[in-house]
Coordinates of C-alpha atoms in Angstrom, one line a residue:
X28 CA 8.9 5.6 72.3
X29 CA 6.7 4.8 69.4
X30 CA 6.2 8.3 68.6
X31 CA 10.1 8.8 68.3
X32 CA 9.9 5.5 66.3
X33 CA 7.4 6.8 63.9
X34 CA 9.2 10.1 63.6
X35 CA 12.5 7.7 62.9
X36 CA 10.5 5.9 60.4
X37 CA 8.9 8.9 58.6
X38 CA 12.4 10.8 58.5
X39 CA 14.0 7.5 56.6
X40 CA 11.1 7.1 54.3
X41 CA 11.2 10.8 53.1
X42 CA 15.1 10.7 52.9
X43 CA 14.6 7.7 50.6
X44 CA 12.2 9.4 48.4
X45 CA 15.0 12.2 47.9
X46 CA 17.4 10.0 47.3
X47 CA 15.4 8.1 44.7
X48 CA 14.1 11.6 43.1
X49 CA 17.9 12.5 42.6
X50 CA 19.2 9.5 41.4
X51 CA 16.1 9.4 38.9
X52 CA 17.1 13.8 37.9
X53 CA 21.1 12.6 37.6
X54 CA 19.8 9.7 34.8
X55 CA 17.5 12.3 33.0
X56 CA 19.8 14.3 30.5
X57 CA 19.9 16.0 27.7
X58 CA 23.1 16.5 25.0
X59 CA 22.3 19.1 21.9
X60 CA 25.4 19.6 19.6
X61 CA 26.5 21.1 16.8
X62 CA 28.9 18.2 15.1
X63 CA 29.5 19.6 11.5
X64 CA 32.6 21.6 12.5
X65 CA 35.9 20.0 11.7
X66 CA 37.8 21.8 14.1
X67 CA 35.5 20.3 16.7
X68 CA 35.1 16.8 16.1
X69 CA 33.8 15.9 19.4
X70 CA 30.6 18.3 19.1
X71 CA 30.4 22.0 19.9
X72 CA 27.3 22.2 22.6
X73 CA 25.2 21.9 25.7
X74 CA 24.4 19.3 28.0
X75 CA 21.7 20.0 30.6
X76 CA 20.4 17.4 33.6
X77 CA 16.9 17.3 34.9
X78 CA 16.9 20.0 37.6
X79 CA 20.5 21.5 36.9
X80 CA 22.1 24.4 34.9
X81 CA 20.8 25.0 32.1
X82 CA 17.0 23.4 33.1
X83 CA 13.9 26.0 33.3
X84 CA 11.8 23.7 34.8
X85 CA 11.4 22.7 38.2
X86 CA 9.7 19.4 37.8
X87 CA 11.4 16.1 38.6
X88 CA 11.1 14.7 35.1
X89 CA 11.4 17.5 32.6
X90 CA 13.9 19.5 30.8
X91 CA 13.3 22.8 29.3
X92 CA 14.6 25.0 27.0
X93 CA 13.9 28.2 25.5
X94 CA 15.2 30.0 22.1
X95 CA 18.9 28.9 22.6
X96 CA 22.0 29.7 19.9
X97 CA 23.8 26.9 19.2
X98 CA 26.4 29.1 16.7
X99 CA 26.1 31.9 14.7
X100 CA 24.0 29.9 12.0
X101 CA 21.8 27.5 14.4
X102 CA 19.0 28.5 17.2
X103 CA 17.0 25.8 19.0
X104 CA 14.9 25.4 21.3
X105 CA 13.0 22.6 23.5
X106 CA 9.3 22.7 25.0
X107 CA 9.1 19.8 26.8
X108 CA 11.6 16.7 27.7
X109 CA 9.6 14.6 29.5
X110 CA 10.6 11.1 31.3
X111 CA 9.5 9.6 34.8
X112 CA 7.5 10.2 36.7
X113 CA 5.3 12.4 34.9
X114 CA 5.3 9.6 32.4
X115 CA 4.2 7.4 31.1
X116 CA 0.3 7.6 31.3
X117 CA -1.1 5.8 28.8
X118 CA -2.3 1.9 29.6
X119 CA 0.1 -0.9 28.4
X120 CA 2.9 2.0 28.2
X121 CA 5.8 0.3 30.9
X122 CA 8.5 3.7 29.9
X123 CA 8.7 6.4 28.2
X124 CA 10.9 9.2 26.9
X125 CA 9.7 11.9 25.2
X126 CA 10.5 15.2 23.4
X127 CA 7.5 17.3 23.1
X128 CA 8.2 20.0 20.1
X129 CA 12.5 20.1 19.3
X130 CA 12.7 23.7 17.3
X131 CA 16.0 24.1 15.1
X132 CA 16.4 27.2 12.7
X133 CA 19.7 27.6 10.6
X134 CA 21.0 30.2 8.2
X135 CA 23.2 28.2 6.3
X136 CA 24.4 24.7 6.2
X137 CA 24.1 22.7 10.1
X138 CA 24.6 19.2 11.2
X139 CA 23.5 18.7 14.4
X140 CA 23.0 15.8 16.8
X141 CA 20.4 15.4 19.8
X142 CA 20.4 12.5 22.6
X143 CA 18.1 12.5 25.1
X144 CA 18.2 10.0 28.1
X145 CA 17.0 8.4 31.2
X146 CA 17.8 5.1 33.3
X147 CA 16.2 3.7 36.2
X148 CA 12.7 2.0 34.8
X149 CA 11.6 -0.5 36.7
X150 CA 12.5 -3.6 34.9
X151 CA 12.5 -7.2 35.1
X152 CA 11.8 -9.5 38.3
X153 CA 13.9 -12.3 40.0
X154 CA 13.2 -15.3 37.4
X155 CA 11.0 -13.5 35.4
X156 CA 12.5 -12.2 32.3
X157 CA 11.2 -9.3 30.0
X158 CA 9.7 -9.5 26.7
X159 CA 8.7 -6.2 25.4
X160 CA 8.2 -4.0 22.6
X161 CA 10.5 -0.9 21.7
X162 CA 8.7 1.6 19.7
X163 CA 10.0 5.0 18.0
X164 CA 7.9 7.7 16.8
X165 CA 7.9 10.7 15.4
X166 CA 5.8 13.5 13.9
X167 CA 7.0 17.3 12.6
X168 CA 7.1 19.2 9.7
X169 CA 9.9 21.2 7.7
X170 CA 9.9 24.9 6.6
X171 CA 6.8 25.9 8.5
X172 CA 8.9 29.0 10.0
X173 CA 10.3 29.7 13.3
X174 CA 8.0 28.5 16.7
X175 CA 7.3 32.3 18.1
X176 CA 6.2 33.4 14.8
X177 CA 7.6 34.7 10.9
X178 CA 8.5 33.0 7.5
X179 CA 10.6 30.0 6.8
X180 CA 14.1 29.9 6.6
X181 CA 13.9 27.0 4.0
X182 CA 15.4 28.5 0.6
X183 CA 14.6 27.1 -3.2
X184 CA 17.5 24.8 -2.9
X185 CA 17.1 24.1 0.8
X186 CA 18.1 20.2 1.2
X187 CA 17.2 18.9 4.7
X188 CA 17.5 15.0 6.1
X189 CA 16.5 14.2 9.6
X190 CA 17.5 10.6 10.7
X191 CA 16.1 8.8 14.3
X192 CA 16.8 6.2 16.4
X193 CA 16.0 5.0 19.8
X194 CA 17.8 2.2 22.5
X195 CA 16.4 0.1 25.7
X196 CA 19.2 -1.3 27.9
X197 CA 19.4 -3.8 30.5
X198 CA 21.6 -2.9 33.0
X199 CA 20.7 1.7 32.5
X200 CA 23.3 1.4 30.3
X201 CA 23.5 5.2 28.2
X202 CA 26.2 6.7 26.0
X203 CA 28.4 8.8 28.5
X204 CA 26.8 12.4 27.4
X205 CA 29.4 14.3 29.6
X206 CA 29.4 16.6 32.4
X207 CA 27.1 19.0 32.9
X208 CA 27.8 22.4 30.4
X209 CA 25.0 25.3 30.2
X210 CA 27.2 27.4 28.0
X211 CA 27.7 26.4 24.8
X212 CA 31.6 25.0 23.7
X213 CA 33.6 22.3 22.9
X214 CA 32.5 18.6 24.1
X215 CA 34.2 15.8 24.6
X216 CA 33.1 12.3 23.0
X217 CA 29.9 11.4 23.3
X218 CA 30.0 7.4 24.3
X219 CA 29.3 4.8 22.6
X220 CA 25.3 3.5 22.1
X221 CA 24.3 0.1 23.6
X222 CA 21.2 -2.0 23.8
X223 CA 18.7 -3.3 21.5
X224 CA 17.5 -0.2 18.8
X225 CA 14.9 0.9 16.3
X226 CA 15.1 3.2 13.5
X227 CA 13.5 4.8 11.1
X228 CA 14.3 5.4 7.5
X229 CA 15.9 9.3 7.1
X230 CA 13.1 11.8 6.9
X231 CA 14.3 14.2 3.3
X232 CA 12.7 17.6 2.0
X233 CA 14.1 19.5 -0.6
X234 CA 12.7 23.3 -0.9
X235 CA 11.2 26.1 1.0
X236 CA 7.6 24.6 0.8
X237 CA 5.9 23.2 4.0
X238 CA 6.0 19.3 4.3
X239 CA 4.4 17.5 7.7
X240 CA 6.5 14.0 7.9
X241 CA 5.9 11.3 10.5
X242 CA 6.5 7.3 11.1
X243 CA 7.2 4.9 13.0
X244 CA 9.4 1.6 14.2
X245 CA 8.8 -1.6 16.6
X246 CA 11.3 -4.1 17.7
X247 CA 11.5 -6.8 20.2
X248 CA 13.4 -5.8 23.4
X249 CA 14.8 -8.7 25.9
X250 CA 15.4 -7.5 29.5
X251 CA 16.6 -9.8 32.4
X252 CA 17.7 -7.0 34.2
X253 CA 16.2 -5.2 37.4
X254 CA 16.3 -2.0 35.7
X255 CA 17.0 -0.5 32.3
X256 CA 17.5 2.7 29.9
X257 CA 16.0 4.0 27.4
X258 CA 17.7 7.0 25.2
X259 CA 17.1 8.2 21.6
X260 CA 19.3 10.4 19.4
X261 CA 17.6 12.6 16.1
X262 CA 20.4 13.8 13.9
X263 CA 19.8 17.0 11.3
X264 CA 21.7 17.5 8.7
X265 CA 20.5 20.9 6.6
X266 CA 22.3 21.9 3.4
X267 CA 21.0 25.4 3.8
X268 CA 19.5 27.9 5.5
X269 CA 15.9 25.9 6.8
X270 CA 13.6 25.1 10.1
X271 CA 11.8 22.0 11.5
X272 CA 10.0 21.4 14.1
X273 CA 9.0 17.7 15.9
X274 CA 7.8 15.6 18.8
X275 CA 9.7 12.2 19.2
X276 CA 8.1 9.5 21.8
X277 CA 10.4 6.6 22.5
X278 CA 8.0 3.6 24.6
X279 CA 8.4 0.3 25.7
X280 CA 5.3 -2.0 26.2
X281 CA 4.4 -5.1 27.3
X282 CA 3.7 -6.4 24.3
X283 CA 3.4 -5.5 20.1
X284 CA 0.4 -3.9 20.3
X285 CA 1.0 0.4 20.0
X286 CA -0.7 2.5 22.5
X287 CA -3.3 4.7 20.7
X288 CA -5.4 6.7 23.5
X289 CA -7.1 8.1 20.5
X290 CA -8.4 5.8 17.9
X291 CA -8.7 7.3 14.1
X292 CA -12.0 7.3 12.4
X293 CA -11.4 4.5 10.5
X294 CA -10.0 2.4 13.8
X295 CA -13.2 3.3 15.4
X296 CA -15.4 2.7 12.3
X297 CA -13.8 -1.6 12.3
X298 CA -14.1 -1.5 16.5
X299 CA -17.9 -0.1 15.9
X300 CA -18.5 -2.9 12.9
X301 CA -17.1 -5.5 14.8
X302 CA -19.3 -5.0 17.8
X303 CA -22.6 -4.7 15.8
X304 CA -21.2 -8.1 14.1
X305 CA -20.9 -9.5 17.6
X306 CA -24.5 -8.5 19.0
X307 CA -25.7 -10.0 15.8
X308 CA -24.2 -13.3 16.4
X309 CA -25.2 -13.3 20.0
X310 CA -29.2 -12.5 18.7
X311 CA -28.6 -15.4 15.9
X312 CA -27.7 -18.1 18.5
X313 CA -30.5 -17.3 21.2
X314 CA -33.2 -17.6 17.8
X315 CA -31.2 -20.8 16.8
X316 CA -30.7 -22.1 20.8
X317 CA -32.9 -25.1 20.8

């Protein structure tokens, strides 16, 4: 009898495990589209899910994508989505969304748009209400050529803009990205953003010379909610023919302070100074201690 109650209990616990690993892949998704063409309004695209069509890797938590055409003009390509429960895994970090290296060559003129989304993060507690920090950021560079290799596609006159911004939501509220499309073709409307945001100023390079770019944005994100969302959309908008290439991280923290795993020189130079000034103080008062 207790065996068969164990066995009972073991068979409910890993059914509840599946159902939490498939209601965490359905939240996890991914919308890339083309939305420059008139005929098209809506977006001309993909959308792929964690674990469906369209994803080449098996993990519970991240969406890949090799060299994909968009059109005749755009190719992109993803390394790494990556969301729960591979991350986060930095201290302080509470949820995170992240798009590790977004690839994007055109041979003419492109405007396209690229959400990427996830609910289910553990949020607040009965009575307890969430005060945390929403932070964007983002590093790349422009014209530094194709990711498997050759020269730039940025011309002379090349005129390229990337704008970014990322949500929390109480409630796993996300824009409605659409069913599930591996081929690429018409989409219908995207849904509306909701939540609290941050942006950053748009990112411009004019040229066919290389140019890293990077920053960063911090708001205050109020969460009374259970769960939440978090989702972030990077919109590119090339002139002419050109490449880019980025990492996005979208985090929320429990509090202002930004995660850093790896100090710079100079952080670690003030940390170093500061704890020298400390054992100095400490060495003062035991000569001074009466």
């Amino acid at each position: 009898m207790r065996f068969r109650r164990m066995m009972v209990l073991v068979g409910a616990f890993l059914m509840a495990a599946l159902m939490a690993a498939d209601a965490s892949a359905a939240g996890f998704r991914l919308r890339v589209e083309d939305i420059s063409d008139p005929s098209n309004p809506n977006g001309v695209g993909v959308v792929v899910t964690d674990g469906g069509l369209g994803d080449e890797n098996p993990s519970d938590g991240m969406i890949q994508v090799t060299l994909m055409p968009l059109n005749s003009s755009v190719s992109w390509s993803l390394t790494f989505g990556i969301s729960k429960p591979v991350l986060p895994n930095a201290d302080g970090v509470l949820g995170e969304l992240y798009l590790q290296s977004f690839n994007m060559t055109t041979t003419g003129s492109a405007k396209v748009r690229l959400t990427l989304e996830d609910t289910g993060y553990a949020g607040a507690t009965a009575g307890n209400p969430q005060s945390l920090a929403l932070n964007t950021n983002i590093t790349g560079t422009f014209c530094g050529g194709p990711p498997f290799g050759g020269g730039t596609a940025c011309g002379a006159n090349s005129a390229l803009s990337l704008t970014t911004s990322s949500w929390a939501a109480s409630g796993d509220a996300v824009p409605d990205l659409g069913p599930e499309q591996m081929a690429v073709g018409a989409l219908p409307q995207i849904g509306a953003n909701a939540g609290t945001s941050t942006s950053l100023a748009p990112l411009t390079h004019t040229g066919n010379s290389l140019q890293a770019f990077g920053g960063d944005a911090t708001t205050t994100f109020e969460n009374t909610d259970p769960t939440y969302s978090l989702f972030t959309q990077v919109i590119l908008d090339f002139t002419g023919a050109g490449d880019i290439n980025f990492t996005q991280s979208t985090q929320t923290m429990a509090s202002q302070a930004l995660v850093n795993p790896t100090p710079e020189p100079a952080s670690l130079m003030l940390i170093s100074t500061g704890l020298f000034g400390l054992a100095g103080a400490r060495r003062r008062y035991k000569l001074t201690r009466p």
